[in-house]
Amino acid sequence: MDESPAERKKRAKRILVGLRKTYGDATTALHHESALQLLVATILSAQSTDKNVNKVTPGLFKKYRSAKDFADADREILEQRIYSTGFFRQKAKSIQGACRLIVERYGGEVPNTMEDLLQLPGVARKTANVVLGTWFRRNEGIAVDTHVGRLAERMALSWRGRNSKDAVKIESDLVELLPRKEWAYFSHAMILHGRRVCTASKPKCAACSLARYCPSAE
Ligand code: SF4
């Protein structure tokens, strides 16, 4: 697409306005009542659906109420409780590793900076961005999951990450295009759009409210 950086920025803002019109105040579908619960739910959501995670977390959060509870949990029992979200061994390891560090280094409280969150085992930028932007209301980056990455490419909003599926490159392109206060919102709304309209297998371009700003519109 032949477009100057200024034109791309303008188009990105129009996409943002279109997302607001269509999805209002979109936010995460993961049920949570604390930073810790959001962190755990986000770890569980990898390669799973929010619906699946929301089935597991009520019982899980009743049983484990603090980072220490997760840190001290019997690993096998924890694995059984999260089994249905898939990749349960790796996820249990990540949750426990993260919670142990939260207890040891942060007094049991989930830290609220990107630097500290990235120290936690199993926590990469996507998870850190979700927790920072959604719970702490700190926009330090844009959470790029499979939907955001796919849509950014289809909408030609990422140039460095194009064809590479490199979430960090895609994120660095997106933060240049969008106002910081909208970063968390943009990610949530793009995820909804990716689930409902711009799906992986068959984008519904004819029904897409953003088609006029999208070079991939059919
Ligand atoms: S026009 Fe098509 S490809 Fe572009 S965002 Fe909409 S559904 Fe996706």
Coordinates of C-alpha atoms and ligand atoms in Angstrom, one line a residue:
M1 CA 0.0 0.0 0.0
D2 CA 1.5 3.3 -1.1
E3 CA 0.9 5.5 2.0
S4 CA 3.0 8.1 3.8
P5 CA 3.5 7.7 7.6
A6 CA 1.2 10.7 8.2
E7 CA -1.5 9.1 6.0
R8 CA -1.2 5.8 7.9
K9 CA -1.5 7.6 11.2
K10 CA -4.6 9.4 10.0
R11 CA -6.1 6.1 8.8
A12 CA -5.3 4.4 12.1
K13 CA -7.2 7.1 14.0
R14 CA -10.2 6.6 11.7
I15 CA -10.0 2.9 12.5
L16 CA -9.9 3.7 16.2
V17 CA -13.0 5.9 15.8
G18 CA -14.7 3.1 13.9
L19 CA -13.9 0.6 16.6
R20 CA -15.3 2.9 19.3
K21 CA -18.5 3.2 17.3
T22 CA -18.9 -0.5 16.8
Y23 CA -17.5 -1.9 20.1
G24 CA -18.1 1.0 22.6
D25 CA -16.1 0.4 25.8
A26 CA -14.6 -3.0 24.8
T27 CA -12.5 -4.6 27.5
T28 CA -11.2 -8.0 28.4
A29 CA -13.7 -10.9 28.6
L30 CA -11.6 -12.6 31.2
H31 CA -13.4 -12.5 34.6
H32 CA -11.3 -11.1 37.3
E33 CA -11.4 -9.0 40.5
S34 CA -7.8 -8.3 41.1
A35 CA -4.4 -7.8 39.3
L36 CA -3.5 -11.3 40.4
Q37 CA -6.6 -12.9 39.0
L38 CA -6.2 -11.1 35.7
L39 CA -2.5 -12.2 35.5
V40 CA -3.5 -15.8 36.1
A41 CA -6.4 -15.7 33.7
T42 CA -4.3 -14.1 31.0
I43 CA -1.6 -16.9 31.4
L44 CA -4.4 -19.5 31.2
S45 CA -5.9 -17.8 28.1
A46 CA -2.8 -18.7 25.9
Q47 CA -4.0 -21.2 23.2
S48 CA -7.4 -21.3 24.8
T49 CA -10.6 -19.3 24.7
D50 CA -11.8 -16.7 27.2
K51 CA -14.9 -18.8 27.6
N52 CA -13.0 -21.8 28.6
V53 CA -10.8 -19.8 31.0
N54 CA -13.9 -18.3 32.6
K55 CA -15.3 -21.7 33.3
V56 CA -12.1 -22.7 35.2
T57 CA -11.3 -19.5 37.2
P58 CA -14.3 -19.2 39.6
G59 CA -13.3 -22.5 41.3
L60 CA -9.6 -21.7 41.0
F61 CA -9.8 -18.3 42.6
K62 CA -12.0 -19.6 45.4
K63 CA -9.3 -22.2 46.2
Y64 CA -6.3 -20.0 45.7
R65 CA -6.9 -16.5 47.0
S66 CA -3.4 -15.0 47.1
A67 CA -0.1 -15.3 45.3
K68 CA 1.2 -17.3 48.3
D69 CA -1.7 -19.8 47.8
F70 CA -0.7 -20.3 44.2
A71 CA 3.0 -20.4 45.1
D72 CA 2.4 -23.1 47.8
A73 CA -0.1 -25.1 45.8
D74 CA 0.5 -28.8 45.1
R75 CA 1.6 -28.7 41.4
E76 CA -0.4 -31.8 40.4
I77 CA -3.6 -30.5 41.9
L78 CA -3.1 -27.1 40.3
E79 CA -2.5 -28.8 36.9
Q80 CA -5.8 -30.8 37.3
R81 CA -7.7 -27.6 38.1
I82 CA -6.5 -25.9 34.9
Y83 CA -6.3 -29.0 32.7
S84 CA -9.2 -28.0 30.4
T85 CA -7.5 -24.8 29.3
G86 CA -4.7 -26.8 27.5
F87 CA -0.9 -26.8 28.0
F88 CA -1.7 -27.2 31.7
R89 CA 1.8 -28.3 32.7
Q90 CA 3.5 -25.3 31.3
K91 CA 0.7 -23.0 32.5
A92 CA 0.9 -24.4 36.1
K93 CA 4.7 -23.9 36.0
S94 CA 4.3 -20.3 34.9
I95 CA 1.6 -19.4 37.4
Q96 CA 3.6 -20.9 40.2
G97 CA 6.9 -19.4 39.1
A98 CA 5.3 -16.0 38.7
C99 CA 3.5 -16.2 42.1
R100 CA 6.7 -17.3 43.9
L101 CA 8.5 -14.3 42.6
I102 CA 5.6 -12.0 43.5
V103 CA 5.7 -13.3 47.1
E104 CA 9.5 -13.2 47.4
R105 CA 10.3 -9.9 45.6
Y106 CA 7.0 -7.9 45.7
G107 CA 5.5 -8.7 49.0
G108 CA 2.6 -10.7 47.4
E109 CA 1.4 -7.8 45.2
V110 CA 1.5 -8.0 41.4
P111 CA 4.0 -5.3 40.3
N112 CA 2.8 -2.5 38.1
T113 CA 5.7 -1.8 35.8
M114 CA 6.6 -3.5 32.5
E115 CA 10.1 -4.0 33.7
D116 CA 9.0 -5.9 36.9
L117 CA 6.3 -7.9 35.2
L118 CA 8.7 -9.1 32.6
Q119 CA 10.8 -10.6 35.3
L120 CA 8.0 -13.0 36.2
P121 CA 8.4 -16.5 34.7
G122 CA 5.9 -17.1 31.9
V123 CA 5.1 -13.4 31.5
A124 CA 5.9 -11.9 28.2
R125 CA 4.9 -8.5 26.8
K126 CA 1.4 -9.5 25.8
T127 CA 0.4 -10.6 29.3
A128 CA 2.2 -7.7 30.9
N129 CA 0.4 -5.2 28.6
V130 CA -3.0 -6.8 29.5
V131 CA -2.4 -6.5 33.2
L132 CA -0.9 -3.0 33.0
G133 CA -3.5 -1.5 30.6
T134 CA -6.6 -3.2 32.0
W135 CA -6.0 -3.4 35.7
F136 CA -3.5 -0.7 36.5
R137 CA -4.7 1.7 33.7
R138 CA -1.1 2.1 32.6
N139 CA -0.6 2.2 28.9
E140 CA 3.0 1.1 28.5
G141 CA 2.4 -0.8 25.3
I142 CA -0.2 -2.6 23.1
A143 CA -1.1 -6.2 23.8
V144 CA -0.6 -8.1 20.5
D145 CA -2.2 -11.5 20.4
T146 CA -3.0 -13.6 17.4
H147 CA -6.1 -11.4 16.5
V148 CA -4.3 -8.1 16.9
G149 CA -1.4 -9.3 14.8
R150 CA -3.5 -10.7 12.0
L151 CA -5.7 -7.6 11.8
A152 CA -2.7 -5.2 12.0
E153 CA -1.3 -7.0 9.0
R154 CA -4.6 -7.1 7.0
M155 CA -5.2 -3.4 7.7
A156 CA -1.6 -2.6 6.8
L157 CA -1.0 -0.9 10.2
S158 CA 2.3 -2.7 10.7
W159 CA 5.2 -2.5 8.4
R160 CA 8.2 -3.8 10.4
G161 CA 6.2 -6.8 11.6
R162 CA 4.7 -7.5 8.2
N163 CA 4.8 -11.1 7.2
S164 CA 7.0 -11.9 10.2
K165 CA 4.3 -12.3 12.8
D166 CA 6.8 -10.8 15.2
A167 CA 4.5 -9.4 18.0
V168 CA 7.2 -7.0 19.3
K169 CA 7.7 -5.4 15.9
I170 CA 3.9 -5.2 15.3
E171 CA 3.5 -3.6 18.7
S172 CA 6.2 -1.0 18.0
D173 CA 4.5 -0.1 14.8
L174 CA 1.1 0.3 16.4
V175 CA 2.3 2.5 19.3
E176 CA 3.6 4.9 16.7
L177 CA 0.2 5.2 15.1
L178 CA -2.2 5.5 18.1
P179 CA -2.5 7.9 21.0
R180 CA -1.1 6.3 24.2
K181 CA -4.4 6.6 26.2
E182 CA -6.1 4.4 23.6
W183 CA -3.5 1.5 23.6
A184 CA -5.3 -0.9 25.9
Y185 CA -8.7 -0.1 24.4
F186 CA -7.4 -0.6 20.8
S187 CA -6.1 -4.1 21.7
H188 CA -9.4 -5.2 23.3
A189 CA -11.5 -3.8 20.4
M190 CA -9.3 -5.3 17.7
I191 CA -9.7 -8.7 19.5
L192 CA -13.4 -8.4 19.4
H193 CA -13.3 -7.4 15.7
G194 CA -11.1 -10.3 15.0
R195 CA -13.4 -12.8 16.7
R196 CA -16.7 -11.4 15.3
V197 CA -15.8 -10.0 11.8
C198 CA -12.2 -10.3 10.7
T199 CA -11.9 -13.9 11.5
A200 CA -8.8 -15.9 10.6
S201 CA -10.4 -18.3 8.2
K202 CA -12.9 -16.0 6.4
P203 CA -13.0 -12.2 7.0
K204 CA -16.6 -10.9 6.6
C205 CA -15.5 -7.8 4.6
A206 CA -19.0 -7.1 3.3
A207 CA -20.2 -6.6 6.9
C208 CA -17.1 -4.8 8.2
S209 CA -17.6 -1.3 9.5
L210 CA -13.9 -0.6 8.9
A211 CA -13.7 -1.8 5.3
R212 CA -13.3 1.7 3.9
Y213 CA -10.0 2.1 5.9
C214 CA -8.7 -1.4 5.1
P215 CA -6.6 -2.2 2.0
S216 CA -7.5 -5.9 2.3
A217 CA -11.3 -5.3 2.0
E218 CA -12.8 -7.5 -0.7
Ligands
SF4_1 S1 -12.3 -5.2 5.5 FE1 -12.1 -7.4 5.7 S2 -9.9 -7.7 6.0 FE2 -10.3 -5.6 6.4 S3 -10.7 -5.4 8.7 FE3 -12.7 -5.7 7.7 S4 -13.0 -7.9 7.7 FE4 -10.8 -7.6 8.0

